[in-house]
mmCIF file of C-alpha atoms in Angstrom:
data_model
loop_
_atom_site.group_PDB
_atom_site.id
_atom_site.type_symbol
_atom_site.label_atom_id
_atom_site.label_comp_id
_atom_site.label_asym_id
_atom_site.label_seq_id
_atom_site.Cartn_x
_atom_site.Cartn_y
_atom_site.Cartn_z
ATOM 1 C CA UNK S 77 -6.696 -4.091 49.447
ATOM 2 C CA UNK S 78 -6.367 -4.205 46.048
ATOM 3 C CA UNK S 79 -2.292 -4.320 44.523
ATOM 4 C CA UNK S 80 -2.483 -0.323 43.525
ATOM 5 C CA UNK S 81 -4.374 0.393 46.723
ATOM 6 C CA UNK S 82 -1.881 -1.119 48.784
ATOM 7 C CA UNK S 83 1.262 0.503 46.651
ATOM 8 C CA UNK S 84 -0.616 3.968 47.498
ATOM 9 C CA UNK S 85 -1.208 2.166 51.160
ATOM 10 C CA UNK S 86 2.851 1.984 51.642
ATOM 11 C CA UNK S 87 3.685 5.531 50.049
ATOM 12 C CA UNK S 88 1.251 7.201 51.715
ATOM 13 C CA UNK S 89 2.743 5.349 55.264
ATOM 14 C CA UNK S 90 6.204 5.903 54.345
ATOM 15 C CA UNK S 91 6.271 9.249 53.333
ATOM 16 C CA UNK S 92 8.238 11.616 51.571
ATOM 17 C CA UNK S 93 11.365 10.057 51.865
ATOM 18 C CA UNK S 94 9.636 6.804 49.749
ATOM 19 C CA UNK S 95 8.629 9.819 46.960
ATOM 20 C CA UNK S 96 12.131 10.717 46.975
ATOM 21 C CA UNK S 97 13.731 6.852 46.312
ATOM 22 C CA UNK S 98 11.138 6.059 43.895
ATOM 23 C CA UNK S 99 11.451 9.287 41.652
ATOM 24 C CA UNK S 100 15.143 8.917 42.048
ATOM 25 C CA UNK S 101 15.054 5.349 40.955
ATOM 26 C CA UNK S 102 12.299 6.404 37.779
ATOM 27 C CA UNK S 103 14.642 8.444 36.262
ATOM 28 C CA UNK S 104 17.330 6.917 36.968
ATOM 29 C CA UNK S 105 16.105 4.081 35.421
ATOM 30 C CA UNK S 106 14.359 6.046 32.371
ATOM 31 C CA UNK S 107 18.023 7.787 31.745
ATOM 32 C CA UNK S 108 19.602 3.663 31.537
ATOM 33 C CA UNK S 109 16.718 2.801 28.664
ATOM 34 C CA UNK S 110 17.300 5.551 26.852
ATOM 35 C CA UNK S 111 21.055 5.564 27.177
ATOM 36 C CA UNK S 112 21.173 1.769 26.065
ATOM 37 C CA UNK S 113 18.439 2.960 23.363
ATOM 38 C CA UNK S 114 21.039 5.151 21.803
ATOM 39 C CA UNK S 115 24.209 2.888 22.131
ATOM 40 C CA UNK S 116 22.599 0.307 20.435
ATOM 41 C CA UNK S 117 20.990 2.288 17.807
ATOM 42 C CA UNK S 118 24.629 3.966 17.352
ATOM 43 C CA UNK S 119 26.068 0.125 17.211
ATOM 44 C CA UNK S 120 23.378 -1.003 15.004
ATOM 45 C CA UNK S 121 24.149 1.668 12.225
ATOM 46 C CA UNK S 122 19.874 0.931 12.002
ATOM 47 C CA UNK S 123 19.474 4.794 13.433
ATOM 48 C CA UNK S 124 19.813 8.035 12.393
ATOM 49 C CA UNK S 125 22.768 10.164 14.324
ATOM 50 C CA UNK S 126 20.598 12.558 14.945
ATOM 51 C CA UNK S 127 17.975 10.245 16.837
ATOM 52 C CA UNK S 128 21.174 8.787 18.242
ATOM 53 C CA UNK S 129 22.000 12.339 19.547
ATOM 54 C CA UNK S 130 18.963 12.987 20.909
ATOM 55 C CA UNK S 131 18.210 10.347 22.970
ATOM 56 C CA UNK S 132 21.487 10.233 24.449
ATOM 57 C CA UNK S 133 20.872 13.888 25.459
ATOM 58 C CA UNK S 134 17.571 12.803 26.848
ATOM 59 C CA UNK S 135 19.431 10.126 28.880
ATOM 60 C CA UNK S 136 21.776 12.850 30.337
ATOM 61 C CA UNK S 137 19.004 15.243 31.302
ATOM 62 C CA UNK S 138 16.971 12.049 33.272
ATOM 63 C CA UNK S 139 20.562 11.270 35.114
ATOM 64 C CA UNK S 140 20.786 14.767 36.730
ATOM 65 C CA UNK S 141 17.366 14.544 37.152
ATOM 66 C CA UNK S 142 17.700 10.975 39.379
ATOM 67 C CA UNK S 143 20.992 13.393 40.789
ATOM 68 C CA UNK S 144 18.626 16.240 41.602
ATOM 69 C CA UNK S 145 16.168 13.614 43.533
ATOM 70 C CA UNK S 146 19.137 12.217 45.294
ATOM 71 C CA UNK S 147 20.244 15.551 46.677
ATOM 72 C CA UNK S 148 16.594 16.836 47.323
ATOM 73 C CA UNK S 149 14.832 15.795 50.176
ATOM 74 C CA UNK S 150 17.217 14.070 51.995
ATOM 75 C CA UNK S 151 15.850 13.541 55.759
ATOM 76 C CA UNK S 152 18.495 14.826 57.991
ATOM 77 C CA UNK S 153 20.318 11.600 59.698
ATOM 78 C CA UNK S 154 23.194 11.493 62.108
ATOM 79 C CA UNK S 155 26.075 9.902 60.923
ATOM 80 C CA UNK S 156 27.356 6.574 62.343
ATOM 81 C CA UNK S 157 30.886 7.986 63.178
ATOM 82 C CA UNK S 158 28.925 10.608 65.742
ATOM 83 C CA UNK S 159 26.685 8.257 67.219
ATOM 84 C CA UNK S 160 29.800 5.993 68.290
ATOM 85 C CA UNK S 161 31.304 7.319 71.556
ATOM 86 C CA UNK S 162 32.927 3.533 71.823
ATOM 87 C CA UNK S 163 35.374 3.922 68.629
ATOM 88 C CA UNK S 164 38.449 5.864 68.681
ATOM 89 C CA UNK S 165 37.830 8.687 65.755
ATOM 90 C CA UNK S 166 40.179 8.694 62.673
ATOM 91 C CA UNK S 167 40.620 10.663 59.683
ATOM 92 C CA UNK S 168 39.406 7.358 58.228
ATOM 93 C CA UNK S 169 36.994 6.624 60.301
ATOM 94 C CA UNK S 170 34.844 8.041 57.755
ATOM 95 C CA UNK S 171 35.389 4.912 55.379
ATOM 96 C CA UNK S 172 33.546 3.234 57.952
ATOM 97 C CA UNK S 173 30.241 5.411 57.954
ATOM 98 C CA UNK S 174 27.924 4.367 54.905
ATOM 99 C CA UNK S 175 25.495 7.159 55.246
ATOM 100 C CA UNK S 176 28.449 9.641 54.563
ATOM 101 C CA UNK S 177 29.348 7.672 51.979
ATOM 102 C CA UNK S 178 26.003 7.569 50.276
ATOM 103 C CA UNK S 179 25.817 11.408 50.929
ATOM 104 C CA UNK S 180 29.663 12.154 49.288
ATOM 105 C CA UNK S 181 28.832 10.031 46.762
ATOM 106 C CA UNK S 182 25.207 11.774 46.165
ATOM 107 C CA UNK S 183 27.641 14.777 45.478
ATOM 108 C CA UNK S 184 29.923 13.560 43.205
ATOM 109 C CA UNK S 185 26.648 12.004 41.101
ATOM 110 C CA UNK S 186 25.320 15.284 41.272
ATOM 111 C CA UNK S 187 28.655 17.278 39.913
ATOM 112 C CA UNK S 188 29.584 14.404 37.148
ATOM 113 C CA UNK S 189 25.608 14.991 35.988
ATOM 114 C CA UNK S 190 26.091 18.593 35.807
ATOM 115 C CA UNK S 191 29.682 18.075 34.163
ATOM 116 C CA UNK S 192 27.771 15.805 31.578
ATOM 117 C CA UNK S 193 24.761 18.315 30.800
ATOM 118 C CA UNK S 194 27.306 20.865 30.182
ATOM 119 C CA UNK S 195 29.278 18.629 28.071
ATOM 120 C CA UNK S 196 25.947 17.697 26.212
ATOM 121 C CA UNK S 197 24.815 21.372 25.715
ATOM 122 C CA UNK S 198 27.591 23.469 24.860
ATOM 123 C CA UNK S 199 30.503 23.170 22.431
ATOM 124 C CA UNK S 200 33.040 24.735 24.194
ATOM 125 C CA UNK S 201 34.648 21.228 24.802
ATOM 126 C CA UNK S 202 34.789 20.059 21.298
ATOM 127 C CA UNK S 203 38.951 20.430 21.032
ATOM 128 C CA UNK S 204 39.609 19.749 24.694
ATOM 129 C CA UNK S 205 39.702 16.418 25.461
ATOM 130 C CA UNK S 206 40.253 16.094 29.151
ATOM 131 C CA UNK S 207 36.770 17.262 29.865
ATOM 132 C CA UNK S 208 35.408 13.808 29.503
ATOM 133 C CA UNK S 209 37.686 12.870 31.787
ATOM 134 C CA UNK S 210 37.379 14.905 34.001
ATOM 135 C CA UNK S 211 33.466 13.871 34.175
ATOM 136 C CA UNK S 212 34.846 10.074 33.879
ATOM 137 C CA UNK S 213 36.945 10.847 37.196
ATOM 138 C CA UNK S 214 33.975 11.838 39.010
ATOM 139 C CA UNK S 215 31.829 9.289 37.889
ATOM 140 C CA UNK S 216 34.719 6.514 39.138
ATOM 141 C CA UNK S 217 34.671 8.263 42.626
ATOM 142 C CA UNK S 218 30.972 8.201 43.166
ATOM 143 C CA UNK S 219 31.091 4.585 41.973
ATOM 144 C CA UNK S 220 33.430 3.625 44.496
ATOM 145 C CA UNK S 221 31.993 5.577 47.400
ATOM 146 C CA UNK S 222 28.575 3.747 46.788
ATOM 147 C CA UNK S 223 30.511 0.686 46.546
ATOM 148 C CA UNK S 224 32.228 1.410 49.719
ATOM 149 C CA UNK S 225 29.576 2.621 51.752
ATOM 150 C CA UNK S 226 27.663 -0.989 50.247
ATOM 151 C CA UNK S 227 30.672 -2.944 51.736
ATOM 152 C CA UNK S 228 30.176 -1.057 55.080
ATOM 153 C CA UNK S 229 26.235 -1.726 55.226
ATOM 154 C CA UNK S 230 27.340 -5.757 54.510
ATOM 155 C CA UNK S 231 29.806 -6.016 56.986
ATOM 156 C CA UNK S 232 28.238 -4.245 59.756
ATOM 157 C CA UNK S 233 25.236 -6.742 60.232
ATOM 158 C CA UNK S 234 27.156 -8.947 62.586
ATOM 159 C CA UNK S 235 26.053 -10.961 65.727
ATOM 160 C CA UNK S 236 27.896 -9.256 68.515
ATOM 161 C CA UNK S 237 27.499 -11.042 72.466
ATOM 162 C CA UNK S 238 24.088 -12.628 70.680
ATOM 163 C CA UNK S 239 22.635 -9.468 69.027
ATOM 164 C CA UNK S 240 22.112 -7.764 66.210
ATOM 165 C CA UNK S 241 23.780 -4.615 65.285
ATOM 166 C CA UNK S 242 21.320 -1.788 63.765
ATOM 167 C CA UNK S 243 22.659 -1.275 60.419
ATOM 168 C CA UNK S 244 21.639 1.980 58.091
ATOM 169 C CA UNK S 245 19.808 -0.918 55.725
ATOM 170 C CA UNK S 246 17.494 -1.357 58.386
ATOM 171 C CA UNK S 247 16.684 2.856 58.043
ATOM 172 C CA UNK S 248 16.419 2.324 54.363
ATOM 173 C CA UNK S 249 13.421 1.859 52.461
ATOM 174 C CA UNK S 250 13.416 -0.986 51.649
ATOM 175 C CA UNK S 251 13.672 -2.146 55.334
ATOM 176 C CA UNK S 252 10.566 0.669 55.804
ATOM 177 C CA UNK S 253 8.491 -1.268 53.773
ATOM 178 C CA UNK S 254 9.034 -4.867 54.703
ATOM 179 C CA UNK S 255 8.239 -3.371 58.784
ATOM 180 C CA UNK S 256 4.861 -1.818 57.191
ATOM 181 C CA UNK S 257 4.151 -4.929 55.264
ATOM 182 C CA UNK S 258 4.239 -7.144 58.227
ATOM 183 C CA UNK S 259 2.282 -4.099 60.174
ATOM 184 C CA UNK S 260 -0.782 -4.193 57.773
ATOM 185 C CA UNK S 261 -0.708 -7.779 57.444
#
């Protein structure tokens, strides 16, 4: 198979939940360039403010976009915390479950995007400067969610009486693909 054919070859194996990561990951990755685009143009002083303006805007839109992806389409997955009969339950046993910290965290990316799009479009926050804070607030808490939820996922891959605990990174795509790559080879 030819390298597009087999890129086509994977999607088409993996599904809709692959469509999902990779649009999620487009944008997200569009809304960085253009973002950077316009703080370095803005640094420069080599671009006009109102290029500046607009490509920052554009950079907003594509992040709530990539937030839109990540709340769309989500395949229904039971949590960790349910699946573990073993473990005594906690209020904080949910620190310990990375796919409920990916999905919380989905959330708050999704509310600081809409918080910034808002903030981008309308003018009502011009003299009220806690509404970038605000938005800052929520983008620290998803940060540190994914973060967490990361730390989980790292730790959890540990030999226990000579086996291998299932982690959620083997559920992820990544782990999809490398299975179907050894599959087709």
């Amino acid at each position: 198979l030819g390298q597009s054919a087999y890129w086509y070859h994977a999607i088409w194996i993996l599904g809709p939940a692959v469509y999902r990561e990779l649009s999620l990951a487009t944008a997200f990755g569009a809304a960085a360039i253009f973002g950077v685009w316009s703080a370095v143009g803005d640094a420069s002083s080599k671009m006009d403010a109102t290029m500046v303006t607009l490509l920052d805007s554009v950079s907003i839109h594509l992040y709530l976009l990539s937030a839109i992806f990540a709340l769309c389409g989500r395949t229904q997955r039971p949590h960790q915390q349910e699946n573990d009969d073993h473990r005594t339950k906690t209020p904080l046993s949910f620190l310990e479950d990375a796919e409920a910290l990916e999905d919380l965290g989905d959330v708050f990316f999704g509310v600081a995007s809409i918080v910034d799009v808002v903030l981008c479009d309308f003018t009502f926050d011009d003299n009220t400067p806690w509404w970038p804070v605000v938005s800052a607030v929520f983008w620290i808490i998803d940060a540190l969610l994914y973060l967490r939820g990361d730390f989980v996922v790292l730790y959890r891959d540990k030999k226990l009486d000579g086996t291998t605990v299932t982690t959620a990174a083997s559920a992820s795509m990544g782990a999809d693909f490398v299975s179907m790559e050894q599959d087709v080879i």
